[in-house]
mmCIF file of C-alpha atoms and ligand atoms in Angstrom:
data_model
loop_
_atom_site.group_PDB
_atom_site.id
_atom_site.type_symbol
_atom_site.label_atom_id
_atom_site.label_comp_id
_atom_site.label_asym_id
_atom_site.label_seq_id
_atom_site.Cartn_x
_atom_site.Cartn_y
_atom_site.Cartn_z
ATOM 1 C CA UNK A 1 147.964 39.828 36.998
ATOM 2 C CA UNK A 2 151.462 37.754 36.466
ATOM 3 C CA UNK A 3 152.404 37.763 33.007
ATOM 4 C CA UNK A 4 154.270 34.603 32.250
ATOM 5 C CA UNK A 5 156.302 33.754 28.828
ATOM 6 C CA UNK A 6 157.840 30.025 30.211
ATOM 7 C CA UNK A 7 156.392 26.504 31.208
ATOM 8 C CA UNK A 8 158.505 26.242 34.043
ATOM 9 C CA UNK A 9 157.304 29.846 35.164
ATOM 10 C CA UNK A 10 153.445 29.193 35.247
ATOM 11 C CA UNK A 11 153.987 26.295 36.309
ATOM 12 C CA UNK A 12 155.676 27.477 39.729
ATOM 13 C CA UNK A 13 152.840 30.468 39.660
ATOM 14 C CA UNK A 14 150.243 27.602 39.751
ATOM 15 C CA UNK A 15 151.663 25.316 42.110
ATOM 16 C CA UNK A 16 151.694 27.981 44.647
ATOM 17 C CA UNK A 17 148.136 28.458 43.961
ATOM 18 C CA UNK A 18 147.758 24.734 44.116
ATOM 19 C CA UNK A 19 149.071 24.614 47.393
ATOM 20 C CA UNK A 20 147.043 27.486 48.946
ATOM 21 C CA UNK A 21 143.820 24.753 48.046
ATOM 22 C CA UNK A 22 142.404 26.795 45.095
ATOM 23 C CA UNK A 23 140.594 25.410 42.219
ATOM 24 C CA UNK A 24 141.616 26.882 38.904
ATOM 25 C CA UNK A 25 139.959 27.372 35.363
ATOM 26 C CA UNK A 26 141.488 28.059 32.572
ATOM 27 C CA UNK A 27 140.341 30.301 29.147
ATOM 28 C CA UNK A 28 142.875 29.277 26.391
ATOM 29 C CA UNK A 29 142.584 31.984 23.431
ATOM 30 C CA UNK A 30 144.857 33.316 20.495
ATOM 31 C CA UNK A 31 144.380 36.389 21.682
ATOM 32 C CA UNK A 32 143.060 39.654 19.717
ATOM 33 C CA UNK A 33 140.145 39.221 22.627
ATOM 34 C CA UNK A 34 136.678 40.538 22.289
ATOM 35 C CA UNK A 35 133.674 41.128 24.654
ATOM 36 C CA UNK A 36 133.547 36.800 24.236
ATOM 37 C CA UNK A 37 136.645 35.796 25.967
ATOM 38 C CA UNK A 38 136.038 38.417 28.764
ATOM 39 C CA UNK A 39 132.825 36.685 29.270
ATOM 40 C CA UNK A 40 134.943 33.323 29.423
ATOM 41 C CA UNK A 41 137.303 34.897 31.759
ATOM 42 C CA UNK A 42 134.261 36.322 34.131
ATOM 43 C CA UNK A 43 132.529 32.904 34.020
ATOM 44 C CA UNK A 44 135.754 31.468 34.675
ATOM 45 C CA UNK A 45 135.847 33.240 37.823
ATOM 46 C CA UNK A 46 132.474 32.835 39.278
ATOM 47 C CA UNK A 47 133.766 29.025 39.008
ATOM 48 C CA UNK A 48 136.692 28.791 39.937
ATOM 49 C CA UNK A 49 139.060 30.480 42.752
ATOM 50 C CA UNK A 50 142.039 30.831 40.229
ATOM 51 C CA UNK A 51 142.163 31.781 36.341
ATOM 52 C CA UNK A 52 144.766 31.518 34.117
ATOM 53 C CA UNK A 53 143.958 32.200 30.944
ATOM 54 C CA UNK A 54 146.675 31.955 27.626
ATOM 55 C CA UNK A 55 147.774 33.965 24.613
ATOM 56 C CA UNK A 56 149.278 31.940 21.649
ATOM 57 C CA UNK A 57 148.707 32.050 18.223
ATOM 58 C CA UNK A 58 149.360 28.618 17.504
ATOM 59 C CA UNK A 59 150.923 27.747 14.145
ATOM 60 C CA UNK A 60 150.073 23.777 13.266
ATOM 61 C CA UNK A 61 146.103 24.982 13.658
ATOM 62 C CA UNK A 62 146.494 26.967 10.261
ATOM 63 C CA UNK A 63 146.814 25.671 6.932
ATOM 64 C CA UNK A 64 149.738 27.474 4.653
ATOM 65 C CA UNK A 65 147.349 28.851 2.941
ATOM 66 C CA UNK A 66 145.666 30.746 5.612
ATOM 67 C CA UNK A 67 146.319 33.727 7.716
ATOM 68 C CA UNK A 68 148.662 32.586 10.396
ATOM 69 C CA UNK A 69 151.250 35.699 9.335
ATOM 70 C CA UNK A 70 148.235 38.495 9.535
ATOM 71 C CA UNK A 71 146.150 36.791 12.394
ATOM 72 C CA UNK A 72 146.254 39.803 14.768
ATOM 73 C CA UNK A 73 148.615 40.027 18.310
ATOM 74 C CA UNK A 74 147.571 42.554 20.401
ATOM 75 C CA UNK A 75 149.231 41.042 23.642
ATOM 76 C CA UNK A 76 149.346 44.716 25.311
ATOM 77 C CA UNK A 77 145.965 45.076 25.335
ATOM 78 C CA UNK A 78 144.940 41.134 25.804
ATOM 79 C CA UNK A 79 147.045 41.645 28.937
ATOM 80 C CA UNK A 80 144.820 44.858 29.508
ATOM 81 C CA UNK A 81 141.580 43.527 29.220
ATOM 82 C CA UNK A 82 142.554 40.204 31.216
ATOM 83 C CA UNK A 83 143.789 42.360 34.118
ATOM 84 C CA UNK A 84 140.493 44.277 34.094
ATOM 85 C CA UNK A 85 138.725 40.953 34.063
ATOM 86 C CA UNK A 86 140.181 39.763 36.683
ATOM 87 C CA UNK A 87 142.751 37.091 35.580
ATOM 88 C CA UNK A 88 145.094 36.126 37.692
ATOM 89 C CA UNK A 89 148.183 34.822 35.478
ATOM 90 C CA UNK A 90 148.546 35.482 31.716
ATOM 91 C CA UNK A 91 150.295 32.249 29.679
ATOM 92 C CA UNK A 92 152.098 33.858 26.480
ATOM 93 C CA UNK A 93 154.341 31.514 25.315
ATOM 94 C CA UNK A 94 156.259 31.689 21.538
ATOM 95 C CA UNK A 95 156.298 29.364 19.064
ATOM 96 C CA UNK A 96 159.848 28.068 20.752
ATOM 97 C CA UNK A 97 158.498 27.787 24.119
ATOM 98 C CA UNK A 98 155.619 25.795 23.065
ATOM 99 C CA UNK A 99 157.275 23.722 20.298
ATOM 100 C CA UNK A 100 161.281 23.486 20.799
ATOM 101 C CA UNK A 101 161.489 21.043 17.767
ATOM 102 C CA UNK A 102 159.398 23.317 15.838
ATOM 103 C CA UNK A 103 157.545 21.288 12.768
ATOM 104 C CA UNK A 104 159.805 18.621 13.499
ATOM 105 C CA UNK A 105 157.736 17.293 16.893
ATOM 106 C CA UNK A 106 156.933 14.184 16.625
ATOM 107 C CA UNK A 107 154.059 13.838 18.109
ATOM 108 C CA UNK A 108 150.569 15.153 17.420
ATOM 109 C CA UNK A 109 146.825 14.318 18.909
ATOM 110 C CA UNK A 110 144.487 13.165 16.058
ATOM 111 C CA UNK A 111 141.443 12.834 16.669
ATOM 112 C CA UNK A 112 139.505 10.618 14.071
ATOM 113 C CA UNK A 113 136.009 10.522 12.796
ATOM 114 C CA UNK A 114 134.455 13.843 14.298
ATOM 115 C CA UNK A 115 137.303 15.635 12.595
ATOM 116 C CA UNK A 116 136.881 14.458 8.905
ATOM 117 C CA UNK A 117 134.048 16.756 7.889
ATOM 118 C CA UNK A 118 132.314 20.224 8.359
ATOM 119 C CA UNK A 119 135.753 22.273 9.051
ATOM 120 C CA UNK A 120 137.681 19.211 9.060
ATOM 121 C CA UNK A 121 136.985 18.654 5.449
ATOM 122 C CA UNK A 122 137.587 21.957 4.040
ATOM 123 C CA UNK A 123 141.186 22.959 6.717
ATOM 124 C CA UNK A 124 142.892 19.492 6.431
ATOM 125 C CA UNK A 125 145.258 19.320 9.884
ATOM 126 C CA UNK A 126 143.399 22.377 11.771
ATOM 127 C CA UNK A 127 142.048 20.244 14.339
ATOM 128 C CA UNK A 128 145.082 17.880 14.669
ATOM 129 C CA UNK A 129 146.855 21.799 15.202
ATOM 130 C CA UNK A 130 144.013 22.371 17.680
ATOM 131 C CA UNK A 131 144.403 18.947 19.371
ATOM 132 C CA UNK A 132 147.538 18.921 19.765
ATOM 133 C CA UNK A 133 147.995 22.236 21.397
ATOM 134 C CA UNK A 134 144.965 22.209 23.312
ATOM 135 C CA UNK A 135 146.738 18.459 25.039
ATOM 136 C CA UNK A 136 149.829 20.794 25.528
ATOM 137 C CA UNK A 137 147.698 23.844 27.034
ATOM 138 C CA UNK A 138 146.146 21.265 29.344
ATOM 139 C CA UNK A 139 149.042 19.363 30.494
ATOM 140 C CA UNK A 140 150.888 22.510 31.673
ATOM 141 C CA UNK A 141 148.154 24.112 33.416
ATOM 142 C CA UNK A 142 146.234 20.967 35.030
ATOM 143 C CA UNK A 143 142.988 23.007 35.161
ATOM 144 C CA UNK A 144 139.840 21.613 37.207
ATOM 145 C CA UNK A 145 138.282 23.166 34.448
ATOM 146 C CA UNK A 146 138.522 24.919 30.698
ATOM 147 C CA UNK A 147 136.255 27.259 28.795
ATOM 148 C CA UNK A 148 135.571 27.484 25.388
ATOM 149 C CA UNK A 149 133.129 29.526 23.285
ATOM 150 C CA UNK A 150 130.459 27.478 21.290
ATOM 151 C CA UNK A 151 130.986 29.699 18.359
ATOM 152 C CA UNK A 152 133.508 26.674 17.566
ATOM 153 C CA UNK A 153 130.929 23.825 17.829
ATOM 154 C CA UNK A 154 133.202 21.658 16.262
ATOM 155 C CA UNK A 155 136.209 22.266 17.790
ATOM 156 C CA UNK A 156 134.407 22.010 21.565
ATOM 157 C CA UNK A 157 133.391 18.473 20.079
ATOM 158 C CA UNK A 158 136.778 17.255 19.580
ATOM 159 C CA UNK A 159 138.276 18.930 22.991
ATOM 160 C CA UNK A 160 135.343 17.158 24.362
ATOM 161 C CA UNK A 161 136.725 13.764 22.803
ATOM 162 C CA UNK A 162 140.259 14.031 23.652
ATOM 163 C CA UNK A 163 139.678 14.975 27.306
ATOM 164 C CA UNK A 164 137.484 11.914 27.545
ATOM 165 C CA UNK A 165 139.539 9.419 25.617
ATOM 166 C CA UNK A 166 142.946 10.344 26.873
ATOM 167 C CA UNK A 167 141.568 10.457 30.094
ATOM 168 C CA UNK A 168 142.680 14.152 30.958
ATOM 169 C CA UNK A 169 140.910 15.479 34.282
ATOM 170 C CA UNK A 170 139.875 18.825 33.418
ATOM 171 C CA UNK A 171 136.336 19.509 33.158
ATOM 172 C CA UNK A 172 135.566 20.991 29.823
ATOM 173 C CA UNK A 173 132.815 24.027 30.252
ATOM 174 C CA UNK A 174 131.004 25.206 26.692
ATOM 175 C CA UNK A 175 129.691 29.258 27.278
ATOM 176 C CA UNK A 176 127.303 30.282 24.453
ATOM 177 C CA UNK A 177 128.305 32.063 21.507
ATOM 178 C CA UNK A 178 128.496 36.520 22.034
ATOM 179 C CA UNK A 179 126.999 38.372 19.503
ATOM 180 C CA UNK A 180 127.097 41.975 18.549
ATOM 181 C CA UNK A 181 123.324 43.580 18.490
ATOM 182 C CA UNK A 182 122.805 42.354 14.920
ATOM 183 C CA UNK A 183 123.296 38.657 15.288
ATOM 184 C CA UNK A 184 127.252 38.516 14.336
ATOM 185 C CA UNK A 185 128.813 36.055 16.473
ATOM 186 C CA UNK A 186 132.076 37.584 17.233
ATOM 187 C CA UNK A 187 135.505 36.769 16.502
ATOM 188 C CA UNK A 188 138.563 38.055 15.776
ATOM 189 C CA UNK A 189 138.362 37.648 12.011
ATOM 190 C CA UNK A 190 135.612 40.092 12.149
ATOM 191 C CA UNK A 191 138.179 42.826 11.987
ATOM 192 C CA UNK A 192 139.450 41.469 8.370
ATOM 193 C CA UNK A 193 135.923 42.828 7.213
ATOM 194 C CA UNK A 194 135.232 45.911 4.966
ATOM 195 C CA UNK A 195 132.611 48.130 6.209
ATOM 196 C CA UNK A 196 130.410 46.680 3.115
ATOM 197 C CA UNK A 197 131.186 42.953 4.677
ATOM 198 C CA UNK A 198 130.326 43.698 7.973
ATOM 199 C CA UNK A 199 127.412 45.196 6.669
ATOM 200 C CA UNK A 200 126.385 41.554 5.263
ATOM 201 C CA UNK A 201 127.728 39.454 7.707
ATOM 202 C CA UNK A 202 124.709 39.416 9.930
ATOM 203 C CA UNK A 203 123.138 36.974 7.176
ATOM 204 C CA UNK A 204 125.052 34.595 8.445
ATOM 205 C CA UNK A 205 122.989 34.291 11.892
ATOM 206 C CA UNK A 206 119.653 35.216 9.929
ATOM 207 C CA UNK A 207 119.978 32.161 7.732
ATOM 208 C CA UNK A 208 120.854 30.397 11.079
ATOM 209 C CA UNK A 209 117.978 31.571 12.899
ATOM 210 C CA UNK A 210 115.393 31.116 9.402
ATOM 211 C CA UNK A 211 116.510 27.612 8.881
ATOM 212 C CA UNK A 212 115.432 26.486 12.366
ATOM 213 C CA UNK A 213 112.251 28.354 12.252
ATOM 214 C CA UNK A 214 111.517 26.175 9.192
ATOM 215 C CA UNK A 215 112.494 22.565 11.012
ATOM 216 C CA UNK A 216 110.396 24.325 14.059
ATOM 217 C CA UNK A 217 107.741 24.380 12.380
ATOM 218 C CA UNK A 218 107.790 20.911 10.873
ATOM 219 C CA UNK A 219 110.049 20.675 7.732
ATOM 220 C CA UNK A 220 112.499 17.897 7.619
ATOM 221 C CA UNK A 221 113.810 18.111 4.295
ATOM 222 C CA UNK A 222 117.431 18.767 5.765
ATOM 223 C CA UNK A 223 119.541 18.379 2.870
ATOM 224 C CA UNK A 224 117.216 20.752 0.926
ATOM 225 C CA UNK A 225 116.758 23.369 3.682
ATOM 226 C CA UNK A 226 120.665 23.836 3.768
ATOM 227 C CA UNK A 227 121.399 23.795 0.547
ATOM 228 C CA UNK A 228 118.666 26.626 -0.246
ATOM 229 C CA UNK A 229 120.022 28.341 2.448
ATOM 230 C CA UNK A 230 123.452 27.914 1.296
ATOM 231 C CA UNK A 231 122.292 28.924 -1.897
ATOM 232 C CA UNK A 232 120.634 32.322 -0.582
ATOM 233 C CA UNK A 233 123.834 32.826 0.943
ATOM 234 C CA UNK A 234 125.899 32.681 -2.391
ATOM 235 C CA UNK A 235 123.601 34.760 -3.911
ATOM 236 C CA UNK A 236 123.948 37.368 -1.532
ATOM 237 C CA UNK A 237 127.842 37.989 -2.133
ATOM 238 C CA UNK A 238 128.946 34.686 0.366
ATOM 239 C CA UNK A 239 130.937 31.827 -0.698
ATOM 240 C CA UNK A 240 129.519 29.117 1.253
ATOM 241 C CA UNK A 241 131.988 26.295 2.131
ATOM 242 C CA UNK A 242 129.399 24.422 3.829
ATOM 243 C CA UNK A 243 125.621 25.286 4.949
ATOM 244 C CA UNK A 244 124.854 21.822 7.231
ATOM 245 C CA UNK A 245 121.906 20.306 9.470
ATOM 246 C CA UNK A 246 123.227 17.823 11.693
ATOM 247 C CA UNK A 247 122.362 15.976 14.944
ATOM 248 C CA UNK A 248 123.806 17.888 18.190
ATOM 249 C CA UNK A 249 126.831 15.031 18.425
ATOM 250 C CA UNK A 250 127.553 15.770 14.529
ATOM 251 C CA UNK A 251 126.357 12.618 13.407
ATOM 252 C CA UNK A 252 123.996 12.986 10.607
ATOM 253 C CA UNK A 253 120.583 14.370 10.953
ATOM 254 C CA UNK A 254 117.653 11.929 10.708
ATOM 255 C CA UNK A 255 113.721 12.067 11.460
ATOM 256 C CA UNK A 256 114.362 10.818 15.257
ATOM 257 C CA UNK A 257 116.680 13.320 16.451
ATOM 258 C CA UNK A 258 115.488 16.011 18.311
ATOM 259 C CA UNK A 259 118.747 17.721 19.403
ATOM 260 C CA UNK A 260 119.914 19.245 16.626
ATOM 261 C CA UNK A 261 122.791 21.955 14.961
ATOM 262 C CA UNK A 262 122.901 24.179 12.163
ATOM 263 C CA UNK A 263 126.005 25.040 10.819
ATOM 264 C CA UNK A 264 127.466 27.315 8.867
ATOM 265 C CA UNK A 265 130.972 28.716 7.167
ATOM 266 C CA UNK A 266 131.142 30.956 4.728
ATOM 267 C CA UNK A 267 134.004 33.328 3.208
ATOM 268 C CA UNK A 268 133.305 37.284 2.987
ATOM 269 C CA UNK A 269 135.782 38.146 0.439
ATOM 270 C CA UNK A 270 138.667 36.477 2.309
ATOM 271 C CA UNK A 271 137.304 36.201 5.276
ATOM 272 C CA UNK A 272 136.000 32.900 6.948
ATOM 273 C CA UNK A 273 132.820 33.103 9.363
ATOM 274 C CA UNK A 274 132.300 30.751 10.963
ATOM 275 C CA UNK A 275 128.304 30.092 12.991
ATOM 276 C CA UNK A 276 126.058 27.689 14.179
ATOM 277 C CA UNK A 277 122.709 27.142 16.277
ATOM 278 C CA UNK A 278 122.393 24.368 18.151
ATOM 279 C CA UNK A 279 118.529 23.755 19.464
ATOM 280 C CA UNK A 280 116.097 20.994 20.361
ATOM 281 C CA UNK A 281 112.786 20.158 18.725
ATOM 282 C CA UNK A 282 111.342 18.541 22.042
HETATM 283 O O1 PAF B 1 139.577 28.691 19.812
HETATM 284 C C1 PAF B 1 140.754 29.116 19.829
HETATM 285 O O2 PAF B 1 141.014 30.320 20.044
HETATM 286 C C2 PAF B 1 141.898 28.153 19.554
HETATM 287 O O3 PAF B 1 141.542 27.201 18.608
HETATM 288 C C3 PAF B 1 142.457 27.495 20.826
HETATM 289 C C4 PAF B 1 141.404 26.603 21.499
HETATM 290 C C5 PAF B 1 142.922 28.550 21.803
HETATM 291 C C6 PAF B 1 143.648 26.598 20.459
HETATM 292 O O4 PAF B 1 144.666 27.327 19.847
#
């Protein structure tokens, strides 16, 4: 697996790939990778004849307040694990590479509406971070195709809706959510959690799973179903920043739809989980 740190090198990698007729997909991550992003990068190869996949923790997706400075870089043993996987070129830019006017850029991808609530609410600018980088990621690699986990239902939404409306010709491929044997989808915050935490944190996916039993099985009380099961949550030593019901697009849920999501985030101490279950009544 190439390792490269520059646009202008992965950029010559993939045109030499280009050339030799091979498709390519691409896994964009921050790194710190788990059992999930190997299972992007393995899908990613069944697909496609080429993968590049990318390490960068990027900076205007985090709020000051949040944990940009102890978010965890690992790249050694990313590198490892993408090698083993299969990868073919590693993208680990820094901060310069990928924003040379630093704050100061000018220009940003906002994407309205779909962004204003849920996460968007509660981490003002994440996904204008995410959107913006994710344009970048795109328009130096050129994939056919990109893979995302759809632990981030939100954020897949709004990649979704960029792609589409700025017309960007890279097919965008959701892989369902990996979770450890008790229900806990992972992610690289799980590693911020005490022993105690972790010990909780498969609530989070029990609530998930109990609150679509209930609409299963005929209840359509939404807005009391989550906020019981928000409740719950608190009660059991979570601080719930939002338990929600919504229709599968995120519109708001009514009687008539039948493809639906349940969504969750919740702190653990400092930690943020995020969760959902996304499920169809037909
Ligand atoms: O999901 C992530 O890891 C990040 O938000 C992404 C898509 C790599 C953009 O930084």
């Amino acid at each position: 697996m190439k390792i490269e740190n520059s646009i202008q090198g992965v950029r010559a990698a993939l045109n030499q790939a280009r050339k030799a007729g091979k498709s390519i997909a691409f896994v964009p991550t921050m790194g710190n990778l788990h059992s999930g992003h190997i299972a992007l990068v393995l899908n990613a190869k069944r697909r496609a004849d080429f993968v590049v996949s990318s390490v960068f923790v990027n900076p205007t997706q985090f709020g000051v307040n949040e944990d940009f400075a102890s978010y965890p870089r690992t790249l050694d043993s990313d590198a490892n694990l993408l090698a083993e996987a299969g990868c073919d070129i590693l993208f680990a830019p820094n901060a310069e590479e990928m924003y040379p006017d630093g704050r100061q850029q000018a220009t940003t991808v906002q994407v309205a509406g779909i962004t204003e609530f849920l996460c968007g609410a509660s981490r003002p600018g994440h996904f204008t971070g995410v959107a913006t980088v994710v344009t970048k990621l795109l328009n130096i690699i050129q994939p056919d195709m990109a893979l995302f986990g759809e632990k981030d239902y939100q954020q897949l939404a709004v990649i979704r809706r960029l792609v589409t409306e700025l017309c960007i010709p890279t097919n965008i491929i959701a892989i369902p959510t990996h979770r450890a044997d008790d229900g806990l989808a992972l992610s690289s915050r799980n590693g911020y959690l005490s022993s105690d935490e972790r010990a909780k944190a498969p609530l989070i996916y029990q609530t998930l799973t109990q609150l679509q039993s209930a609409i299963l099985s005929g209840q359509r009380d939404y807005a009391s179903l989550a906020h019981a099961a928000s409740s719950h949550l608190n009660k059991c030593g979570f601080q719930t920043d939002y338990v929600e019901i919504r229709a599968a697009n995120l519109d708001s849920a009514t009687e008539s739809d039948s493809d639906l999501v349940i969504l969750v985030a919740a702190y653990l101490g400092k930690t943020r989980l995020i969760d959902n279950l996304a499920f169809s009544l037909a």
